mmCIF file with all atom_site columns, C-alpha atoms in Angstrom:
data_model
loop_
_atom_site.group_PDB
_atom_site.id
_atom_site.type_symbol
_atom_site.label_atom_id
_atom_site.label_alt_id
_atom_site.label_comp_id
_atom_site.label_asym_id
_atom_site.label_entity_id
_atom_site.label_seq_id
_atom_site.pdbx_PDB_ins_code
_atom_site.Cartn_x
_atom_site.Cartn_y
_atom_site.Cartn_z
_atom_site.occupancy
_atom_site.B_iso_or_equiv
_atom_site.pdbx_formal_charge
_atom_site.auth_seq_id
_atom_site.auth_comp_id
_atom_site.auth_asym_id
_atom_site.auth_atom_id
_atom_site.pdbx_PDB_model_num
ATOM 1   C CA . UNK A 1 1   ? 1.465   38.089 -21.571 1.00 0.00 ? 1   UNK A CA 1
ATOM 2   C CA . UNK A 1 2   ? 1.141   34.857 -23.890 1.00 0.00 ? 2   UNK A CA 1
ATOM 3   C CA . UNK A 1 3   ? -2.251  33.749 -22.727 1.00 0.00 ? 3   UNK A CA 1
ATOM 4   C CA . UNK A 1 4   ? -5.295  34.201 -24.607 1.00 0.00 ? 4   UNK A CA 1
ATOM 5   C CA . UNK A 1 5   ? -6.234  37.741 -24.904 1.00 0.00 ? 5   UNK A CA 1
ATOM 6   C CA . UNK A 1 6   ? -10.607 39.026 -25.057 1.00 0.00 ? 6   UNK A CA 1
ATOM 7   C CA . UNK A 1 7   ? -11.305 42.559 -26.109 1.00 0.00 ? 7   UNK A CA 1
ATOM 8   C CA . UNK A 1 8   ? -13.496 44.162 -24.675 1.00 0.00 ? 8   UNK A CA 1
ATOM 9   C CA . UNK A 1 9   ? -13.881 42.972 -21.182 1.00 0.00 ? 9   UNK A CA 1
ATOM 10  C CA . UNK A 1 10  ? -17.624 44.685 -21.090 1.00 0.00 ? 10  UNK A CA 1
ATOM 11  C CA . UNK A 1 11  ? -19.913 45.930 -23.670 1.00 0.00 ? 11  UNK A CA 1
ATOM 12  C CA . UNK A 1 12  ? -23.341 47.319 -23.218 1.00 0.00 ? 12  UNK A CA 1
ATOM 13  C CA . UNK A 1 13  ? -25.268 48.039 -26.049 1.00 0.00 ? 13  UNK A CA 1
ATOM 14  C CA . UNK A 1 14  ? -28.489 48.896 -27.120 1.00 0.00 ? 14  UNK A CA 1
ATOM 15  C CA . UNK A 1 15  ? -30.974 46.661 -28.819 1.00 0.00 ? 15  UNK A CA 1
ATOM 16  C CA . UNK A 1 16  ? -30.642 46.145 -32.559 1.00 0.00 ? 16  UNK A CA 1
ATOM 17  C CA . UNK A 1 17  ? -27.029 46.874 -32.650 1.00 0.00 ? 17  UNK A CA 1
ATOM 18  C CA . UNK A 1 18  ? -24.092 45.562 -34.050 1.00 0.00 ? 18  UNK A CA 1
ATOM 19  C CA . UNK A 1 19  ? -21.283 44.226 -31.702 1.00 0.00 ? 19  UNK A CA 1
ATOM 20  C CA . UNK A 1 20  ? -17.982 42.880 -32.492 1.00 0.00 ? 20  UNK A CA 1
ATOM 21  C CA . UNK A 1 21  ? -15.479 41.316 -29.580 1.00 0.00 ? 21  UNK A CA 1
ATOM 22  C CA . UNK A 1 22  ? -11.805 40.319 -30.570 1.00 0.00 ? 22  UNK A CA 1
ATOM 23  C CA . UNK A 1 23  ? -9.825  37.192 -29.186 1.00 0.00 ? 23  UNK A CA 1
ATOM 24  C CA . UNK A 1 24  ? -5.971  37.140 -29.986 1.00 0.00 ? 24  UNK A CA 1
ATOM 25  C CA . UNK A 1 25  ? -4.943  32.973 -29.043 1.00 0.00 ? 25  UNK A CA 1
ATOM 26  C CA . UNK A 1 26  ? -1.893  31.906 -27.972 1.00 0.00 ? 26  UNK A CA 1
ATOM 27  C CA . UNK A 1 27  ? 0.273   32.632 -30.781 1.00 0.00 ? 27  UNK A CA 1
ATOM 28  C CA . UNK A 1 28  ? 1.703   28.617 -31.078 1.00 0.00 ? 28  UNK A CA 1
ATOM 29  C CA . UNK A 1 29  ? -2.070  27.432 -30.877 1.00 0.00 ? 29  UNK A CA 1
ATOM 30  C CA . UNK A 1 30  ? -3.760  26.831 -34.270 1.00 0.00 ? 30  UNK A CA 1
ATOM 31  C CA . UNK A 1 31  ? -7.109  25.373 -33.113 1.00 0.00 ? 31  UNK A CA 1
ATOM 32  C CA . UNK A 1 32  ? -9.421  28.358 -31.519 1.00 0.00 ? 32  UNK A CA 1
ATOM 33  C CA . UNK A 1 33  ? -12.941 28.136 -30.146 1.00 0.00 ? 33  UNK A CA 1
ATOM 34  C CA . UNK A 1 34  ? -15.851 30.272 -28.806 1.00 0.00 ? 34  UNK A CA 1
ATOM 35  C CA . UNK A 1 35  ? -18.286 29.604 -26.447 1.00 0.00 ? 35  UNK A CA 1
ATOM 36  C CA . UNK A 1 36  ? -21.109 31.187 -24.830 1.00 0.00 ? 36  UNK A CA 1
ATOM 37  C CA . UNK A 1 37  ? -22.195 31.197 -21.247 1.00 0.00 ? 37  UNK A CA 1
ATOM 38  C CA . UNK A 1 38  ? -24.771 32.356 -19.221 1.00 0.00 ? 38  UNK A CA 1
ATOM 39  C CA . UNK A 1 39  ? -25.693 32.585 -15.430 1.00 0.00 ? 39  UNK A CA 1
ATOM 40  C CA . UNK A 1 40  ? -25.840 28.962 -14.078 1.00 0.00 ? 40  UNK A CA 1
ATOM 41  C CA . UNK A 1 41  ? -24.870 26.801 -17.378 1.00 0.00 ? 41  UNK A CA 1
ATOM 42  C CA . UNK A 1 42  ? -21.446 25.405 -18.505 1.00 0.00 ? 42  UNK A CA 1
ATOM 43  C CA . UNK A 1 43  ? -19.811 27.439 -21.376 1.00 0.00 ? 43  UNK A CA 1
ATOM 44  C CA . UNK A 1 44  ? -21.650 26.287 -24.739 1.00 0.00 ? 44  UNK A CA 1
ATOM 45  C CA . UNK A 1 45  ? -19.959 25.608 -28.130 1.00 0.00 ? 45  UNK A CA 1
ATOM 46  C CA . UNK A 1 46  ? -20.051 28.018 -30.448 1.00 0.00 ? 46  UNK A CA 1
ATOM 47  C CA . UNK A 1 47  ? -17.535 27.666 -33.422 1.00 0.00 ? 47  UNK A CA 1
ATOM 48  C CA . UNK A 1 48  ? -14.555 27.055 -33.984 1.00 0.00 ? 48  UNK A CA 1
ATOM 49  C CA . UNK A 1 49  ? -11.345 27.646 -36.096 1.00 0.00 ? 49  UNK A CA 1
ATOM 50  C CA . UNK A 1 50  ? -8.350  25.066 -37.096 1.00 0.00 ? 50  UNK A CA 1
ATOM 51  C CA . UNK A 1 51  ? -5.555  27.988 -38.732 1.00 0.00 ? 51  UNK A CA 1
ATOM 52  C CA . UNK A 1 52  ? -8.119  30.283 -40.707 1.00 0.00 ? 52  UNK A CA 1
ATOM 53  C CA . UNK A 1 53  ? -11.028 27.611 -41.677 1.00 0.00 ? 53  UNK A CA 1
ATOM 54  C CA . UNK A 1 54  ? -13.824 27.360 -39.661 1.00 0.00 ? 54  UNK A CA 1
ATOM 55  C CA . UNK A 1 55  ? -14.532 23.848 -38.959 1.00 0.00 ? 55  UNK A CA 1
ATOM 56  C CA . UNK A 1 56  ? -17.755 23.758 -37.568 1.00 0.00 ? 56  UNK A CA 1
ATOM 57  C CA . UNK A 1 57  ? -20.331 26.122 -36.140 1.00 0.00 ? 57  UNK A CA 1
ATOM 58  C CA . UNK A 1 58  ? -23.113 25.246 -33.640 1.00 0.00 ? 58  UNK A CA 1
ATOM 59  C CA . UNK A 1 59  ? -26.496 25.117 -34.457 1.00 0.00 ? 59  UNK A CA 1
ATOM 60  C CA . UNK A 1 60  ? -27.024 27.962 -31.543 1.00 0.00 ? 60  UNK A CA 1
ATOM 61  C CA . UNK A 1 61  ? -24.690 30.449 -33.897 1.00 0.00 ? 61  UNK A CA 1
ATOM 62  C CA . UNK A 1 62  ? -28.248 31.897 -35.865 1.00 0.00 ? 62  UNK A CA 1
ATOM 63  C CA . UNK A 1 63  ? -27.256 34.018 -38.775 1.00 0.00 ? 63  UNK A CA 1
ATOM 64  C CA . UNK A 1 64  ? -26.884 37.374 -36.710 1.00 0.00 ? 64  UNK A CA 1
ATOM 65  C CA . UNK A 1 65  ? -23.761 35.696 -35.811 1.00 0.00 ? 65  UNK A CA 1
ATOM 66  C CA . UNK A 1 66  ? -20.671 35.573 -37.882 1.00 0.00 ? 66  UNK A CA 1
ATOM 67  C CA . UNK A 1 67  ? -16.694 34.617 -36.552 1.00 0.00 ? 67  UNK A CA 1
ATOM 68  C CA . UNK A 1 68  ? -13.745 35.437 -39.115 1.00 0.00 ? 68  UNK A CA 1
ATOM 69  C CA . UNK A 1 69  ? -10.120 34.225 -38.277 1.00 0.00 ? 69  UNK A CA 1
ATOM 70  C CA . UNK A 1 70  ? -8.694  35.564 -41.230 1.00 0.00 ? 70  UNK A CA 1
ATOM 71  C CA . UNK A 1 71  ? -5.033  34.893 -40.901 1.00 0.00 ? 71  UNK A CA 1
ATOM 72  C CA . UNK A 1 72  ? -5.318  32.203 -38.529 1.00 0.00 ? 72  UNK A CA 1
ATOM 73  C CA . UNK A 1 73  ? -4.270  34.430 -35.831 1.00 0.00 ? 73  UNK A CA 1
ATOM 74  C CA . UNK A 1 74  ? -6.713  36.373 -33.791 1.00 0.00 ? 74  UNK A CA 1
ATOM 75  C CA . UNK A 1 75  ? -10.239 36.362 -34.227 1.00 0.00 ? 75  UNK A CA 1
ATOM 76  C CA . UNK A 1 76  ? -12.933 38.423 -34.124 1.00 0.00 ? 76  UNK A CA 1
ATOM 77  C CA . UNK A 1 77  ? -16.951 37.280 -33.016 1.00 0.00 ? 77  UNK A CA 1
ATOM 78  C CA . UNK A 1 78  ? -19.824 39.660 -34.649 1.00 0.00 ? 78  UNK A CA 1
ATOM 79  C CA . UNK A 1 79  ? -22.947 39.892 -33.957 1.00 0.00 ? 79  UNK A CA 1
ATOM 80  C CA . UNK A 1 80  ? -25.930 41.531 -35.605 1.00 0.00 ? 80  UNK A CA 1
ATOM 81  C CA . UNK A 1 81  ? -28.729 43.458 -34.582 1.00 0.00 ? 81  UNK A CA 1
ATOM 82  C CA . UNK A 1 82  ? -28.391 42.314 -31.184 1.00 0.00 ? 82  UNK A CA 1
ATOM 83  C CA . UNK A 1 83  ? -31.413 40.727 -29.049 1.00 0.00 ? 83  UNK A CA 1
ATOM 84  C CA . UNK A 1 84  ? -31.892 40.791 -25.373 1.00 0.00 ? 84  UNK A CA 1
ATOM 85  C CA . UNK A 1 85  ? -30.868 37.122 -25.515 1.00 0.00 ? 85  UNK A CA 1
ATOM 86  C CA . UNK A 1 86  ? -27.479 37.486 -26.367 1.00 0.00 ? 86  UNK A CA 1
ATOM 87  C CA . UNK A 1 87  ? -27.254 38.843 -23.024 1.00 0.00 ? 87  UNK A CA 1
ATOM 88  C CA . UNK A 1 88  ? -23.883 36.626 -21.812 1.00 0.00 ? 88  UNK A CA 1
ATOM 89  C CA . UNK A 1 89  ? -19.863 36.208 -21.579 1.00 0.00 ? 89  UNK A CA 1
ATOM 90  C CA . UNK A 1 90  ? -18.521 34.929 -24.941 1.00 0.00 ? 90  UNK A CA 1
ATOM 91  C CA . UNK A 1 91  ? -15.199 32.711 -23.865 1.00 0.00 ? 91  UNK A CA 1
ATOM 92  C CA . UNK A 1 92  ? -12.538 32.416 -26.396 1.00 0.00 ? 92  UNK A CA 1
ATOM 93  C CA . UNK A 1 93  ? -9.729  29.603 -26.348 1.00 0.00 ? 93  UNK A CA 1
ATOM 94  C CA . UNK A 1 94  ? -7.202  27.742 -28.027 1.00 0.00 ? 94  UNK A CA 1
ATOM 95  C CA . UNK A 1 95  ? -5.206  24.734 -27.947 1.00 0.00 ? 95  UNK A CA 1
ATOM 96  C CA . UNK A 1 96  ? -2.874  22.943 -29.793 1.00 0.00 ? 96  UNK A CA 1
ATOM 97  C CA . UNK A 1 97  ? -4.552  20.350 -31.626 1.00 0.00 ? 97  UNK A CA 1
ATOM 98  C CA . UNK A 1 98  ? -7.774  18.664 -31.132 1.00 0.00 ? 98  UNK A CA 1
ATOM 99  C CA . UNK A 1 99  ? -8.075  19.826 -27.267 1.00 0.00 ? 99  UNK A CA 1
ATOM 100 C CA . UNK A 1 100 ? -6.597  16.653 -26.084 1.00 0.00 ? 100 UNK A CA 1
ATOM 101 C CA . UNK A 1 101 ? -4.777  18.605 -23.688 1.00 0.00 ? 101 UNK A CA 1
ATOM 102 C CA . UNK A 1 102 ? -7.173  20.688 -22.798 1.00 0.00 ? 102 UNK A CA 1
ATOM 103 C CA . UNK A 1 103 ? -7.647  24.750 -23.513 1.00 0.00 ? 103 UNK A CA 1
ATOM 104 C CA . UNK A 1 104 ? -6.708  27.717 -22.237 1.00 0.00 ? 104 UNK A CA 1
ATOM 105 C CA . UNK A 1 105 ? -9.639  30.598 -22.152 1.00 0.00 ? 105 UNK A CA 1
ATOM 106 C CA . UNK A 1 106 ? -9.094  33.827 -21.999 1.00 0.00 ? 106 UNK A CA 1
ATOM 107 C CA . UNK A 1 107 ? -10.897 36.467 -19.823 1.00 0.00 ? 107 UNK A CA 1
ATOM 108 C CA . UNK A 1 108 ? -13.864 36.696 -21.859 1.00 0.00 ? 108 UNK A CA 1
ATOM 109 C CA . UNK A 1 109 ? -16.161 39.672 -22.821 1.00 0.00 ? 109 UNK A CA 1
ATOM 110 C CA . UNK A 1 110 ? -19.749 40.176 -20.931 1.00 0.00 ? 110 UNK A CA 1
ATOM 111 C CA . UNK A 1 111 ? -22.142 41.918 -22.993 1.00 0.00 ? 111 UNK A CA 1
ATOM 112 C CA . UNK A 1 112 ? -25.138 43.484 -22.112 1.00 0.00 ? 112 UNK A CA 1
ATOM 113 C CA . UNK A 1 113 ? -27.946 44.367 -24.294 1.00 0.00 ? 113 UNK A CA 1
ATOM 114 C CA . UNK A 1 114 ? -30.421 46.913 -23.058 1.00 0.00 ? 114 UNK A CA 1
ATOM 115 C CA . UNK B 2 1   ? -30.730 14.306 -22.679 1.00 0.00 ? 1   UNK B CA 1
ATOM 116 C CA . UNK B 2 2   ? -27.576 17.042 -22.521 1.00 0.00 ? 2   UNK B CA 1
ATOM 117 C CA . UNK B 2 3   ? -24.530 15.615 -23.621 1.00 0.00 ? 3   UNK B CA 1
ATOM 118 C CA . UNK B 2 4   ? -22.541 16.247 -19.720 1.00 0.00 ? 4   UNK B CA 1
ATOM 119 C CA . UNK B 2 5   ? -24.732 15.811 -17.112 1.00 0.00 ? 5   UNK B CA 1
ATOM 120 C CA . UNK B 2 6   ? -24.040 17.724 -13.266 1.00 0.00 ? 6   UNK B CA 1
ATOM 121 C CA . UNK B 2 7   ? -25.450 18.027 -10.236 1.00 0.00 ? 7   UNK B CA 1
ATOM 122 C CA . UNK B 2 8   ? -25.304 21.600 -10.180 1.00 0.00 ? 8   UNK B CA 1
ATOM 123 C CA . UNK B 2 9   ? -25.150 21.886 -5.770  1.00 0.00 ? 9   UNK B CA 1
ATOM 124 C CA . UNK B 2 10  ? -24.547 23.587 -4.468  1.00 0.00 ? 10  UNK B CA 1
ATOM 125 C CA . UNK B 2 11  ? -22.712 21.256 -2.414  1.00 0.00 ? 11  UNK B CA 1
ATOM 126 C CA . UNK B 2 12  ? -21.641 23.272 1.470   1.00 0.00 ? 12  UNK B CA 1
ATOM 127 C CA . UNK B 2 13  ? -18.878 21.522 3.304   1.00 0.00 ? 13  UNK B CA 1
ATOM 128 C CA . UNK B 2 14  ? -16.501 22.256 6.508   1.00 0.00 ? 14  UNK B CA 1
ATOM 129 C CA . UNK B 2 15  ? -13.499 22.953 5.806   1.00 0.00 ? 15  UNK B CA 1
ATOM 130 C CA . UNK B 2 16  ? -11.448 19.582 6.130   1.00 0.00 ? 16  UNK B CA 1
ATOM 131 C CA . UNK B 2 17  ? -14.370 17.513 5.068   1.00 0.00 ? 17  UNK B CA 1
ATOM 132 C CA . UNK B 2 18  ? -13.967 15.182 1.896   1.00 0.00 ? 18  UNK B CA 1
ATOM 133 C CA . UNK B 2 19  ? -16.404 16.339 -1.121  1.00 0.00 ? 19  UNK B CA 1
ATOM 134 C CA . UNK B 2 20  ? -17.570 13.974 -4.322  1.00 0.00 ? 20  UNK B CA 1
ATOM 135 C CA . UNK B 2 21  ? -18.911 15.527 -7.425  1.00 0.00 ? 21  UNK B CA 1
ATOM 136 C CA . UNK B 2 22  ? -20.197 12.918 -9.969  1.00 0.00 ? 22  UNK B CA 1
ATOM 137 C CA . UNK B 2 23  ? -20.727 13.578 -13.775 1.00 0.00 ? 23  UNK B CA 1
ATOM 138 C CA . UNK B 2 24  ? -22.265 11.273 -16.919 1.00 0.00 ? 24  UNK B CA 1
ATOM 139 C CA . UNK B 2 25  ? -21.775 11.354 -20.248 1.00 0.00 ? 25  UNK B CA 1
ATOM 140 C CA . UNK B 2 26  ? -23.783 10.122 -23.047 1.00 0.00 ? 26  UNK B CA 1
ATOM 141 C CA . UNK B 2 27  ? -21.202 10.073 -26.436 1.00 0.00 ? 27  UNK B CA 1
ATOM 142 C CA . UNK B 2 28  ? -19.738 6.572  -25.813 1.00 0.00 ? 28  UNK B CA 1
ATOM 143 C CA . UNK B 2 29  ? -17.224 7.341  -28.156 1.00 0.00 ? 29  UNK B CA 1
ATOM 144 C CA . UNK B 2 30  ? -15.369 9.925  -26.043 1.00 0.00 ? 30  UNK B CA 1
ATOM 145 C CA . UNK B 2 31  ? -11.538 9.761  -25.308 1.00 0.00 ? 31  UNK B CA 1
ATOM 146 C CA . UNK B 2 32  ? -10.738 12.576 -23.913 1.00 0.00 ? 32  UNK B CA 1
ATOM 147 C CA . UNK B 2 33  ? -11.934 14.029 -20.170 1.00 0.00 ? 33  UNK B CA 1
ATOM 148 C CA . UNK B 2 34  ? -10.920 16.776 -17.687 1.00 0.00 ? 34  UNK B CA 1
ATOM 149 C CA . UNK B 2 35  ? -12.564 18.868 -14.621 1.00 0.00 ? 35  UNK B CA 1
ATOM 150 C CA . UNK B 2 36  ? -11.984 22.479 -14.827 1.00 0.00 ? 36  UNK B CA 1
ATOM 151 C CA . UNK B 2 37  ? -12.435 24.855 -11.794 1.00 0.00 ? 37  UNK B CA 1
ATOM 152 C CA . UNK B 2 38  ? -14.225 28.119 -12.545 1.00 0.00 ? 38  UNK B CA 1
ATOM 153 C CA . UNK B 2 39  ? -14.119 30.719 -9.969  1.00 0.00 ? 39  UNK B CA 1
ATOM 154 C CA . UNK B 2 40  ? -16.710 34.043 -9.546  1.00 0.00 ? 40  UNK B CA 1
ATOM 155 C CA . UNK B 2 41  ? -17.039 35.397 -13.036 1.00 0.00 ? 41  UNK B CA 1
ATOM 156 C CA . UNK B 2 42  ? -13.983 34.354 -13.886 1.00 0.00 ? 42  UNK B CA 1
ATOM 157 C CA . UNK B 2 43  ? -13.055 32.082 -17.037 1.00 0.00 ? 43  UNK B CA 1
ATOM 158 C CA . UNK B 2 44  ? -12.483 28.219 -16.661 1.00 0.00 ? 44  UNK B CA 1
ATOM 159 C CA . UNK B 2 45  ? -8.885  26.761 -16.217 1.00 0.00 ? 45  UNK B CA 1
ATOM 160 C CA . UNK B 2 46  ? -8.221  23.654 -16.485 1.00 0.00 ? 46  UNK B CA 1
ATOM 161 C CA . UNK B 2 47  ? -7.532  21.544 -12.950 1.00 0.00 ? 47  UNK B CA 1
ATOM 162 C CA . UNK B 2 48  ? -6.892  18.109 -14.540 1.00 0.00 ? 48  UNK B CA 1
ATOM 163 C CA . UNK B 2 49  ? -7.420  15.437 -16.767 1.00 0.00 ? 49  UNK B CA 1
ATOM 164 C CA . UNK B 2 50  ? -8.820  12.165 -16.171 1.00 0.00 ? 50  UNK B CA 1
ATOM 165 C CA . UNK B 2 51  ? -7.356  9.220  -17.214 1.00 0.00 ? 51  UNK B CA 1
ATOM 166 C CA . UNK B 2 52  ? -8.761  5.395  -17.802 1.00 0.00 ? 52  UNK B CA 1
ATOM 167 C CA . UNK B 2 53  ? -7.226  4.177  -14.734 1.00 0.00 ? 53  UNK B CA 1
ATOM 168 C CA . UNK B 2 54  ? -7.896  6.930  -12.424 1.00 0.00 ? 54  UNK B CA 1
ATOM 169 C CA . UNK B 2 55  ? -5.360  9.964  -11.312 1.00 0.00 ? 55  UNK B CA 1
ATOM 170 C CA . UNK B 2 56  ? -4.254  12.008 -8.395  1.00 0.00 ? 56  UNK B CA 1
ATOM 171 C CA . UNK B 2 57  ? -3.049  15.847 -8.359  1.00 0.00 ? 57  UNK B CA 1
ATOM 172 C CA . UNK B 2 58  ? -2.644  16.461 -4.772  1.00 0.00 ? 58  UNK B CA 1
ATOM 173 C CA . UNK B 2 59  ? -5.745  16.786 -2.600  1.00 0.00 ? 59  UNK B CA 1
ATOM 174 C CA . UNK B 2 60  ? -7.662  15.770 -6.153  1.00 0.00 ? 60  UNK B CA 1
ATOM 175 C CA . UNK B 2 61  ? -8.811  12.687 -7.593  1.00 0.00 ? 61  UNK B CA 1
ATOM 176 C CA . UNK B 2 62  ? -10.740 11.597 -10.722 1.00 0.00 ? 62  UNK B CA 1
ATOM 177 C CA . UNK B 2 63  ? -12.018 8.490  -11.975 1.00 0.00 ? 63  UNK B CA 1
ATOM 178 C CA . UNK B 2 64  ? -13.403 7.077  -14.990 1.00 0.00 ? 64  UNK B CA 1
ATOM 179 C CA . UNK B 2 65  ? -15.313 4.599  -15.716 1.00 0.00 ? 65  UNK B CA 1
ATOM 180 C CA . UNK B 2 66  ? -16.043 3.593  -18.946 1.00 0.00 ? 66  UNK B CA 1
ATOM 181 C CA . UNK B 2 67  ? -18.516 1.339  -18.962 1.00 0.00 ? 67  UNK B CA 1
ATOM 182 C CA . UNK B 2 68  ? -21.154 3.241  -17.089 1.00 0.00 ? 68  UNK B CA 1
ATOM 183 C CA . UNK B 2 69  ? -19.744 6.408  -18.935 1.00 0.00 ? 69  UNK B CA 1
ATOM 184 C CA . UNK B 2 70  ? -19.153 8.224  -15.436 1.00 0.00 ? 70  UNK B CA 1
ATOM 185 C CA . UNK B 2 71  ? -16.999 10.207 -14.347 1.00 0.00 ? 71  UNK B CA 1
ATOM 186 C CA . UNK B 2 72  ? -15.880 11.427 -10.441 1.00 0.00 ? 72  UNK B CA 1
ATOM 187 C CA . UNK B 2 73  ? -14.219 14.305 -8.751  1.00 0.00 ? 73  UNK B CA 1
ATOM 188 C CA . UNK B 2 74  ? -13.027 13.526 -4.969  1.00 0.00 ? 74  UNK B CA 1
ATOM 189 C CA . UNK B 2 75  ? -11.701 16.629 -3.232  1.00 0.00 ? 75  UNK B CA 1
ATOM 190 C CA . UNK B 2 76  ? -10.135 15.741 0.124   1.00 0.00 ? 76  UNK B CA 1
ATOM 191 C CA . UNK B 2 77  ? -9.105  17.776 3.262   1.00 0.00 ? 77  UNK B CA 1
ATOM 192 C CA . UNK B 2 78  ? -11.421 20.863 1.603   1.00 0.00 ? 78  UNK B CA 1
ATOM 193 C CA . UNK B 2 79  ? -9.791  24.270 1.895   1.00 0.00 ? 79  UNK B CA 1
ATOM 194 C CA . UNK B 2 80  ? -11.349 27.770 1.951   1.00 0.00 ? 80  UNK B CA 1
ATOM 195 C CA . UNK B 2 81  ? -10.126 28.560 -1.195  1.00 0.00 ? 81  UNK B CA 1
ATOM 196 C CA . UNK B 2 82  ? -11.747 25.642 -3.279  1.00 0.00 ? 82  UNK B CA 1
ATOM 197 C CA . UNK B 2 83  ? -14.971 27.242 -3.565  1.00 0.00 ? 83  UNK B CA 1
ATOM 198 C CA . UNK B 2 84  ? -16.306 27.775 -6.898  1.00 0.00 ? 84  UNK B CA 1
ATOM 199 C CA . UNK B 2 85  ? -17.380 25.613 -9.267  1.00 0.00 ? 85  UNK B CA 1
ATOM 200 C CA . UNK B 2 86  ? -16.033 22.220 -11.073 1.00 0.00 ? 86  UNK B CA 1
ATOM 201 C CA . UNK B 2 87  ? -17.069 21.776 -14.930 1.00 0.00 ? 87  UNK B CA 1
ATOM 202 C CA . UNK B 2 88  ? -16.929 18.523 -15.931 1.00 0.00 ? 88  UNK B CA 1
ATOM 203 C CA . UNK B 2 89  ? -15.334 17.931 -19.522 1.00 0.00 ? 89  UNK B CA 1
ATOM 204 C CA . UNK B 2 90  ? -15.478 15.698 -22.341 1.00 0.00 ? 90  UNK B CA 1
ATOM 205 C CA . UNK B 2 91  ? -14.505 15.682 -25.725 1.00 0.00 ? 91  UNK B CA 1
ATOM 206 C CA . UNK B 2 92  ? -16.326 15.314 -28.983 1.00 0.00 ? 92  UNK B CA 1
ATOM 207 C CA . UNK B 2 93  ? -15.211 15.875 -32.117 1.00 0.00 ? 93  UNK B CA 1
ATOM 208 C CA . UNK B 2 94  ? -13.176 18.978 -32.964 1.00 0.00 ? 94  UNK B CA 1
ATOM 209 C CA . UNK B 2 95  ? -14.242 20.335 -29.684 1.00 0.00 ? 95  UNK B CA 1
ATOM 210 C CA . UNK B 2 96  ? -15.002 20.149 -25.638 1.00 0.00 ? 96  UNK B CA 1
ATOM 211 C CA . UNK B 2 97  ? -18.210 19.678 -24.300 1.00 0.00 ? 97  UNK B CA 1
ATOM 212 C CA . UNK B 2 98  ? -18.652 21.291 -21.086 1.00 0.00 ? 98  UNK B CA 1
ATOM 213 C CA . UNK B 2 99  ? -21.431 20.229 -18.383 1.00 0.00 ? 99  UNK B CA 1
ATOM 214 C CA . UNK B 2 100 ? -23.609 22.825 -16.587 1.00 0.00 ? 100 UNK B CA 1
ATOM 215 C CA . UNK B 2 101 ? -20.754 22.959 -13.563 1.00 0.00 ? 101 UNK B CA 1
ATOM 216 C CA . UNK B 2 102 ? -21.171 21.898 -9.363  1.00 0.00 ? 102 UNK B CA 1
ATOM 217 C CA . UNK B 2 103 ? -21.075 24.642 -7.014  1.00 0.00 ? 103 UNK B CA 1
ATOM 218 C CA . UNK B 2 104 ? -18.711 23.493 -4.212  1.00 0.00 ? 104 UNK B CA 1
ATOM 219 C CA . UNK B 2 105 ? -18.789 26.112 -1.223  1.00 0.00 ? 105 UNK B CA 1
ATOM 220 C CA . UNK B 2 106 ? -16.595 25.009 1.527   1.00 0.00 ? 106 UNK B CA 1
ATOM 221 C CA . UNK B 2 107 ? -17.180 27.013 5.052   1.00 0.00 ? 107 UNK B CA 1
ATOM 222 C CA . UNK B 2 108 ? -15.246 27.899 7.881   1.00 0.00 ? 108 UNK B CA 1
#
């Protein structure tokens, strides 16, 4: 499969915890992005990666959150002490240069917080 | 004011009828635009880009206009399986701002 690859799928977890989802780009892609999305609203920028240096990160990313692409290959999305609030699917993508062409998502993880 | 604006719909057409979906943006320095389709809790692909003098994929067209900073969707001869909803796309920089989507739900 080269398309973009989100792991988990689901994750529920309790309030206050610690989650941490993994997106593997396509492997020719050096820009990679995530968004967040919730019922009724557009995906919304999150941060993004051009190889391993993150480039910018949205004013919505509060310090619970923290994104690593350490080798400029896949990437992983943490976040801490988890709020009802982050109740959403987090979208990862990637493209080839400044998303002129557009991006490819992958699947995406839902997570639930309870 | 949010950066992509939608009608979010839904919109409910026959199938066969001819469906519009309109979108504004307010960065007048964008260059870049696209419509994705996003089905059912499903991730967005893209279903094409939209170019200055207007484009065609099929049963799909988009225009742009500039000026007004507006962009269109026209979706002729719907089908059944066009239901779901159209994001409307445009770049800033470093990344793609997405609108809050149209809900297009053709019936039989």
């Amino acid at each position: 499969d080269t398309g973009v690859s989100q792991d988990p799928r689901h994750k529920i977890t309790k309030r206050g915890q610690n989650v941490t989802f993994r997106c593997d780009p396509i492997s020719e892609h050096n820009r990679l992005y995530w968004y967040r999305q919730t019922l009724g609203q557009g995906p919304e920028f999150l941060t993004y990666f051009q190889n391993e240096a993150q480039l910018e990160k949205s004013r919505l990313l509060s310090d619970r959150f923290s994104a690593e692409r350490p080798k400029g290959s896949f990437s992983t999305l943490e976040i801490q002490r988890t709020e009802q609030g982050d109740s959403a699917m987090y979208l990862c993508a990637s493209s080839l240069d400044t998303g002129s062409g557009g991006y490819t998502f992958g699947s995406g993880t839902r997570l639930t917080v309870v | 004011r949010k950066e992509v604006e939608q009608d979010p719909g839904p919109f409910n057409v026959p199938e066969g009828a001819t469906v519009a979906f309109n979108c504004t943006y307010s960065n007048s320095a964008s260059q870049s635009f696209f419509w994705y389709r996003q089905d059912c809790r499903k991730e967005p692909k893209l279903l094409m880009s939209v170019y200055s003098s207007g484009n065609e994929d099929g049963r799909f067209t988009a225009q742009l206009n500039r000026a007004s900073q507006y962009i269109s969707l026209l979706i002729r001869d719907s089908k059944l399986s066009d239901s779901a909803t159209y994001l409307c796309v445009v770049n800033a920089p470093g990344k793609l701002i997405f609108g809050q989507g149209t809900t297009l739900q053709v019936k039989p």
